[in-house]
Amino acid sequence: MRRSSHFASLSQHYLFPEIDQRKHLFLGENPHAKVISLGIGDTTHPLPKEVAEGISKSALAMSHRDGYVGYGPSLGLQHLREAIAHKVYGDRFSFDEITISDGTKPDLARFALLTGGKQKVAIQDPAYPVYLETSQIIGQEILLLPATAENNFFPDWTSLKGPHILFLCYPNNPTGVSASREQLQNIVDHAKNEGMLILFDAAYASYITDPAIPRSIFELEGAKECAIEWGSFSKSAGFSGIRLGWCLIPKELTYSTGESILSDWKRLISTTFNGASYLSQAAGLEALSSPSYHKIIEDYLENAHLLKQALAEKNIATFGGIHAPFLWADFSPLSSWEAFDHLLSKHHLLTTPGSGFGQAGEGYLRLSALGTRPDILEAIHRLKSLKI
Ligand code: PLP
């Protein structure tokens, strides 16, 4: 088999391996150091008991002849699709417009199959790397829009012309910045006028505490005709290892040639996916009605607030971290890797270099507030002696 030329265009996956390598080198020289990670954006809070019990009940049911089930519906359990339509979207959509997945990352890869190559896609720089890489793998034409302090980390999406697929993610990973109703409405209006498709990643929607900020692209007028939304249980319910998410494609959404996108999406899913696990869907149903998550998310946001304060005291400007579990901290004129090395060697803190999310991230570090409170407090204590 010949190698796809698109793979040759991918940059090496260097970010997390390089972080690991530097950490191990440091620990080799300082074996007693207690390194605290403010780096990987993964959750640390244990599952609420009722959610874990949902999984075990579903597993035990499988041990009885009456409860055993084999393959499930590829599009997901109707109960769960209905619960999402009701609890997340206030019944503004039918369950039939929602499909259940094993998470946003794999679903975006499946969606790439639907778009095929040779479309123009616009992606913010810096961004969650999956948008860029799935687009590169299928040979899309890619336009990077820098998100910098000058534009308040909100590129001018409405300056784009021509048929584009726009990857939007608000609240944003890695900058932690959220988008106002007006900003999103302007993009939706522009996308409709220009025949563009918005792919909206709402992975951090549940961190929005201000009702004036939209949690879903579908809160905006006209979005049903130009947008698709992905939701994930990973950061809202600690399911990054359990795996569960959904995709919402309005029935009104069509290709420029008039055919339904939803109907092709369902066809594609039945060909490429055998459905999310029963166990994770059972857990998802519990999570949607669990009262515990409100407090868990509040705790992560409080972590972000404490970190933001500690950095402000050191005159380090930070962005985000108000409606998102990430802070985007400006360490320039140091490069991202210089700042990373400084925090690791002097304060034993692990962070993520902003340049790993795109060139426009140079000079920044992404700090995650998804750690435990004791770790965050210890990190803050160490930051008190920060001298840059
Ligand atoms: N989208 C964004 C912006 C993310 O940051 C992440 C995970 O870090 C995901 C999607 C992944 O979601 P999932 O775990 O549902 O695949």
Coordinates of C-alpha atoms and ligand atoms in Angstrom, one line a residue:
M1 CA 0.0 0.0 0.0
R2 CA 1.2 3.5 -0.7
R3 CA 1.3 6.1 2.1
S4 CA -1.3 8.8 1.8
S5 CA 0.5 12.0 0.9
H6 CA -1.7 13.7 3.5
F7 CA 0.1 11.9 6.3
A8 CA 3.4 13.4 5.2
S9 CA 1.9 16.8 5.8
L10 CA 1.1 16.1 9.5
S11 CA 3.6 17.5 12.0
Q12 CA 5.0 15.0 14.4
H13 CA 2.8 14.4 17.5
Y14 CA 5.4 16.0 19.6
L15 CA 3.6 18.0 22.3
F16 CA 2.6 15.5 25.0
P17 CA 5.6 13.1 24.3
E18 CA 7.9 16.1 24.6
I19 CA 6.3 17.2 27.9
D20 CA 6.6 13.7 29.2
Q21 CA 10.2 13.5 28.1
R22 CA 11.1 16.8 29.9
K23 CA 9.2 15.7 33.0
H24 CA 11.1 12.4 33.1
L25 CA 14.4 14.1 32.6
F26 CA 13.7 16.5 35.4
L27 CA 12.5 13.6 37.7
G28 CA 15.7 11.7 36.8
E29 CA 17.7 14.6 38.1
N30 CA 15.4 15.4 41.0
P31 CA 13.9 12.1 42.1
H32 CA 12.3 13.5 45.2
A33 CA 10.5 16.4 43.6
K34 CA 6.7 16.3 43.8
V35 CA 5.6 17.6 40.4
I36 CA 2.0 19.0 40.3
S37 CA 0.3 18.8 36.9
L38 CA -1.5 21.9 35.6
G39 CA -0.9 20.4 32.2
I40 CA -3.1 17.7 30.7
G41 CA -6.7 18.9 30.6
D42 CA -8.2 15.8 32.1
T43 CA -10.7 15.6 35.0
T44 CA -9.7 14.4 38.4
H45 CA -13.0 14.3 40.4
P46 CA -14.3 10.8 41.0
L47 CA -17.7 9.8 39.5
P48 CA -20.8 10.5 41.6
K49 CA -21.9 7.2 43.2
E50 CA -25.2 7.1 41.3
V51 CA -23.4 7.3 38.0
A52 CA -21.0 4.4 38.9
E53 CA -24.1 2.5 40.1
G54 CA -25.8 3.1 36.8
I55 CA -22.8 1.4 35.1
S56 CA -22.8 -1.6 37.4
K57 CA -26.6 -2.1 37.1
S58 CA -26.3 -2.1 33.4
A59 CA -23.4 -4.6 33.5
L60 CA -25.2 -6.9 36.0
A61 CA -28.3 -6.9 33.8
M62 CA -26.2 -8.4 31.1
S63 CA -25.5 -11.4 33.3
H64 CA -29.1 -12.6 33.1
R65 CA -30.7 -14.2 30.1
D66 CA -33.5 -11.6 30.2
G67 CA -31.2 -8.6 30.5
Y68 CA -28.6 -9.6 28.1
V69 CA -28.3 -7.6 24.9
G70 CA -25.9 -7.7 22.0
Y71 CA -25.4 -4.9 19.5
G72 CA -27.3 -1.8 20.3
P73 CA -28.7 0.8 17.9
S74 CA -25.9 2.5 16.1
L75 CA -27.4 5.9 16.6
G76 CA -27.7 5.4 20.4
L77 CA -30.4 4.5 22.8
Q78 CA -33.6 6.4 22.2
H79 CA -34.0 7.1 26.0
L80 CA -30.7 8.8 26.1
R81 CA -31.3 10.8 22.9
E82 CA -34.7 11.9 24.3
A83 CA -33.1 12.8 27.6
I84 CA -30.5 15.0 25.8
A85 CA -33.2 16.6 23.7
H86 CA -35.1 17.4 26.9
K87 CA -32.4 18.3 29.4
V88 CA -29.8 19.9 27.2
Y89 CA -32.0 21.5 24.5
G90 CA -35.3 22.1 26.3
D91 CA -37.2 20.0 23.7
R92 CA -36.3 22.4 20.9
F93 CA -35.1 19.4 18.9
S94 CA -36.4 15.9 18.5
F95 CA -34.4 12.9 19.7
D96 CA -34.2 12.0 16.0
E97 CA -31.8 14.9 15.3
I98 CA -29.4 13.6 18.0
T99 CA -26.9 10.8 17.6
I100 CA -24.9 9.2 20.4
S101 CA -21.2 8.6 20.1
D102 CA -18.2 7.4 22.0
G103 CA -17.0 11.0 22.3
T104 CA -16.5 14.1 20.2
K105 CA -13.0 13.2 19.0
P106 CA -13.9 10.0 17.3
D107 CA -17.2 11.6 16.0
L108 CA -15.2 14.4 14.4
A109 CA -13.2 11.8 12.6
R110 CA -16.4 10.1 11.3
F111 CA -17.7 13.5 10.3
A112 CA -14.5 14.0 8.2
L113 CA -15.6 11.0 6.2
L114 CA -18.9 12.7 5.4
T115 CA -17.3 16.0 4.3
G116 CA -14.6 14.3 2.2
G117 CA -11.5 16.2 1.2
K118 CA -11.1 19.3 -0.9
Q119 CA -13.3 21.6 1.1
K120 CA -12.0 24.8 2.6
V121 CA -12.0 24.7 6.4
A122 CA -11.3 27.6 8.7
I123 CA -9.7 26.8 12.1
Q124 CA -8.6 29.1 14.9
D125 CA -4.9 29.2 15.8
P126 CA -4.3 28.1 18.6
A127 CA -6.9 25.2 18.6
Y128 CA -7.7 21.8 19.9
P129 CA -5.4 19.9 17.6
V130 CA -8.0 17.4 16.3
Y131 CA -9.7 19.9 14.0
L132 CA -6.4 20.6 12.2
E133 CA -5.2 17.0 12.0
T134 CA -8.5 15.3 10.9
S135 CA -8.7 18.0 8.2
Q136 CA -5.1 17.4 7.1
I137 CA -5.6 13.7 7.1
I138 CA -8.4 13.9 4.5
G139 CA -6.7 16.7 2.5
Q140 CA -8.8 19.7 3.2
E141 CA -7.6 23.2 2.3
I142 CA -6.9 24.8 5.6
L143 CA -7.1 28.4 6.6
L144 CA -5.8 29.3 10.1
L145 CA -7.2 32.3 11.8
P146 CA -4.9 33.7 14.6
A147 CA -6.6 34.3 18.0
T148 CA -4.3 36.7 19.8
A149 CA -4.5 39.3 22.5
E150 CA -5.0 42.0 19.8
N151 CA -8.4 40.4 18.8
N152 CA -9.3 39.3 22.3
F153 CA -8.7 35.7 21.2
F154 CA -11.7 35.9 18.9
P155 CA -10.7 35.9 15.2
D156 CA -12.8 37.8 12.7
W157 CA -14.8 34.8 11.4
T158 CA -17.0 37.2 9.5
S159 CA -14.2 38.3 7.3
L160 CA -14.2 34.9 5.5
K161 CA -15.6 34.6 2.1
G162 CA -16.6 31.6 0.0
P163 CA -17.7 28.1 1.0
H164 CA -16.1 27.2 4.3
I165 CA -16.5 24.8 7.1
L166 CA -15.8 26.7 10.3
F167 CA -14.6 24.9 13.4
L168 CA -15.8 26.8 16.4
C169 CA -15.2 25.9 20.0
Y170 CA -16.6 28.2 22.8
P171 CA -15.7 28.1 25.7
N172 CA -12.4 27.5 24.0
N173 CA -9.7 25.0 24.5
P174 CA -6.9 26.1 24.9
T175 CA -7.6 29.8 25.5
G176 CA -10.5 29.3 27.9
V177 CA -12.2 32.3 26.3
S178 CA -16.0 32.3 25.8
A179 CA -18.1 34.0 23.1
S180 CA -20.9 36.4 23.6
R181 CA -24.4 36.1 22.1
E182 CA -23.7 39.0 19.8
Q183 CA -20.3 37.5 18.6
L184 CA -21.9 34.2 17.9
Q185 CA -25.0 35.7 16.2
N186 CA -22.7 37.6 13.8
I187 CA -21.0 34.4 12.8
V188 CA -24.3 32.6 12.3
D189 CA -25.7 35.4 10.2
H190 CA -22.5 35.5 8.1
A191 CA -22.4 31.7 7.7
K192 CA -26.0 31.7 6.5
N193 CA -25.3 34.5 4.0
E194 CA -22.2 32.8 2.7
G195 CA -23.4 29.2 2.7
M196 CA -20.9 28.1 5.3
L197 CA -21.3 25.3 7.7
I198 CA -20.4 25.8 11.4
L199 CA -19.1 22.8 13.3
F200 CA -19.6 23.8 16.9
D201 CA -17.7 22.0 19.6
A202 CA -19.5 22.6 22.9
A203 CA -17.3 20.3 25.1
Y204 CA -17.0 23.0 27.8
A205 CA -20.6 24.3 27.6
S206 CA -21.4 23.2 31.2
Y207 CA -18.7 25.6 32.6
I208 CA -20.7 28.6 31.5
T209 CA -22.4 30.2 34.5
D210 CA -23.6 33.4 33.0
P211 CA -27.0 32.9 31.3
A212 CA -26.2 35.8 28.9
I213 CA -23.5 33.6 27.3
P214 CA -24.9 30.9 24.9
R215 CA -24.2 27.3 25.9
S216 CA -25.2 26.1 22.5
I217 CA -24.9 27.5 19.0
F218 CA -28.6 26.7 18.6
E219 CA -29.5 29.5 21.1
L220 CA -28.8 31.7 18.1
E221 CA -31.4 32.7 15.5
G222 CA -30.9 30.9 12.2
A223 CA -28.3 28.4 13.5
K224 CA -30.5 25.4 12.5
E225 CA -29.8 26.2 8.9
C226 CA -26.0 26.4 9.1
A227 CA -24.7 24.6 12.2
I228 CA -23.9 21.2 13.7
E229 CA -23.1 20.8 17.4
W230 CA -21.1 18.2 19.3
G231 CA -21.6 17.7 23.1
S232 CA -19.4 15.6 25.3
F233 CA -19.8 14.0 28.7
S234 CA -16.0 14.1 29.2
K235 CA -15.5 17.4 30.9
S236 CA -19.0 17.9 32.0
A237 CA -19.4 14.6 33.8
G238 CA -15.8 13.2 34.1
F239 CA -16.4 10.6 31.3
S240 CA -13.1 11.1 29.5
G241 CA -12.3 7.4 30.2
I242 CA -15.9 6.1 30.0
R243 CA -16.5 7.7 26.6
L244 CA -19.8 9.3 25.6
G245 CA -20.9 12.2 23.6
W246 CA -23.5 13.3 21.0
C247 CA -23.9 15.1 17.8
L248 CA -26.9 17.3 16.9
I249 CA -27.7 17.9 13.3
P250 CA -31.0 19.8 12.7
K251 CA -33.3 18.3 10.2
E252 CA -33.4 21.6 8.4
L253 CA -29.7 21.5 7.6
T254 CA -29.0 20.7 4.0
Y255 CA -26.0 20.6 1.6
S256 CA -25.8 23.5 -0.9
T257 CA -27.5 21.0 -3.3
G258 CA -30.5 20.6 -1.0
E259 CA -30.1 17.1 0.4
S260 CA -30.4 16.4 4.1
I261 CA -27.1 16.3 6.0
L262 CA -28.7 14.4 8.9
S263 CA -29.8 11.6 6.7
D264 CA -26.3 11.1 5.2
W265 CA -24.8 11.3 8.8
K266 CA -27.1 8.5 10.0
R267 CA -26.2 6.4 7.0
L268 CA -22.5 7.0 7.7
I269 CA -22.8 6.1 11.3
S270 CA -24.5 2.8 10.6
T271 CA -21.7 2.0 8.3
T272 CA -18.8 3.0 10.5
F273 CA -20.0 2.6 14.1
N274 CA -21.8 0.0 16.1
G275 CA -23.0 2.4 18.8
A276 CA -21.7 3.6 22.1
S277 CA -21.4 1.0 24.9
Y278 CA -24.7 0.2 26.8
L279 CA -22.7 0.8 30.0
S280 CA -21.6 4.3 29.1
Q281 CA -25.1 5.2 27.9
A282 CA -26.6 4.0 31.2
A283 CA -24.0 6.1 33.0
G284 CA -24.9 9.1 30.7
L285 CA -28.6 8.8 31.6
E286 CA -27.7 8.9 35.3
A287 CA -25.3 11.8 34.8
L288 CA -27.9 13.9 33.1
S289 CA -30.0 13.8 36.2
S290 CA -27.3 13.7 38.8
P291 CA -27.3 16.8 41.1
S292 CA -23.6 16.3 42.0
Y293 CA -22.2 17.8 38.8
H294 CA -23.1 21.3 39.6
K295 CA -20.8 21.3 42.7
I296 CA -18.0 19.5 40.8
I297 CA -18.0 22.1 38.1
E298 CA -18.2 24.9 40.6
D299 CA -15.1 23.4 42.3
Y300 CA -13.1 23.4 39.0
L301 CA -14.2 26.9 38.3
E302 CA -13.1 28.0 41.8
N303 CA -9.7 26.4 41.1
A304 CA -9.5 28.5 37.9
H305 CA -10.4 31.6 39.9
L306 CA -7.7 30.9 42.5
L307 CA -5.1 30.3 39.9
K308 CA -6.0 33.4 38.0
Q309 CA -5.7 35.5 41.2
A310 CA -2.3 34.0 42.0
L311 CA -0.9 34.8 38.6
A312 CA -2.4 38.3 38.7
E313 CA -0.5 38.9 41.9
K314 CA 2.7 38.0 39.9
N315 CA 1.7 40.4 37.0
I316 CA 1.2 37.5 34.6
A317 CA -1.8 38.3 32.4
T318 CA -4.3 35.5 32.0
F319 CA -7.2 35.1 29.7
G320 CA -10.1 32.6 30.0
G321 CA -10.7 30.7 33.2
I322 CA -14.0 32.3 34.0
H323 CA -16.4 30.1 32.0
A324 CA -13.9 27.4 31.2
P325 CA -11.5 25.2 33.2
F326 CA -8.4 26.6 31.3
L327 CA -6.3 29.7 31.7
W328 CA -4.2 31.1 28.9
A329 CA -1.3 32.8 30.6
D330 CA 1.0 35.2 28.9
F331 CA 4.6 34.5 29.7
S332 CA 6.1 36.5 26.8
P333 CA 8.8 37.6 26.1
L334 CA 9.7 34.0 27.2
S335 CA 8.9 31.4 24.6
S336 CA 6.2 28.8 25.7
W337 CA 8.9 26.2 26.2
E338 CA 11.2 28.5 28.2
A339 CA 8.2 29.3 30.5
F340 CA 7.4 25.6 30.7
D341 CA 11.0 24.7 31.7
H342 CA 11.1 27.5 34.2
L343 CA 7.9 26.4 36.0
L344 CA 9.0 22.8 36.0
S345 CA 12.6 23.3 37.1
K346 CA 12.0 26.1 39.7
H347 CA 8.5 25.4 40.9
H348 CA 8.0 21.7 40.0
L349 CA 4.8 22.6 38.1
L350 CA 3.9 20.9 34.9
T351 CA 2.0 23.1 32.3
T352 CA 1.2 22.9 28.6
P353 CA 3.2 25.1 26.2
G354 CA 0.8 27.3 24.2
S355 CA 2.9 26.9 21.0
G356 CA 1.8 23.2 21.0
F357 CA -1.7 24.4 20.0
G358 CA -0.5 26.4 17.1
Q359 CA 2.1 29.1 16.2
A360 CA -0.2 31.9 17.6
G361 CA 0.1 30.3 21.0
E362 CA 3.8 31.1 21.3
G363 CA 4.7 32.9 24.5
Y364 CA 1.6 31.4 26.3
L365 CA 1.1 28.5 28.7
R366 CA -2.2 26.7 29.1
L367 CA -3.0 26.0 32.8
S368 CA -5.7 23.5 33.6
A369 CA -7.9 24.0 36.7
L370 CA -9.2 20.4 36.5
G371 CA -6.8 19.3 39.3
T372 CA -7.7 18.5 42.9
R373 CA -8.1 21.4 45.3
P374 CA -5.1 20.4 47.4
D375 CA -2.9 20.3 44.3
I376 CA -4.2 23.6 43.1
L377 CA -3.5 25.2 46.5
E378 CA 0.0 23.8 46.6
A379 CA 0.6 25.1 43.0
I380 CA -0.6 28.5 44.1
H381 CA 1.7 28.4 47.1
R382 CA 4.6 27.6 44.8
L383 CA 3.7 30.4 42.4
K384 CA 4.1 32.9 45.3
S385 CA 7.9 32.7 44.7
L386 CA 7.6 33.0 40.9
K387 CA 10.2 35.4 39.4
I388 CA 10.1 35.8 35.7
Ligands
PLP1 N1 -13.3 19.0 22.1 C1 -12.5 19.8 22.9 C2 -12.3 21.2 22.6 C3 -11.6 19.1 23.8 O1 -10.8 19.9 24.5 C4 -11.7 17.8 24.0 C5 -10.9 17.1 25.0 O2 -10.0 17.5 25.6 C6 -12.6 17.1 23.2 C7 -13.4 17.7 22.3 C8 -12.7 15.6 23.4 O3 -13.9 15.1 23.7 P1 -14.2 13.6 23.9 O4 -13.6 13.1 25.1 O5 -15.7 13.6 23.9 O6 -13.7 12.9 22.7

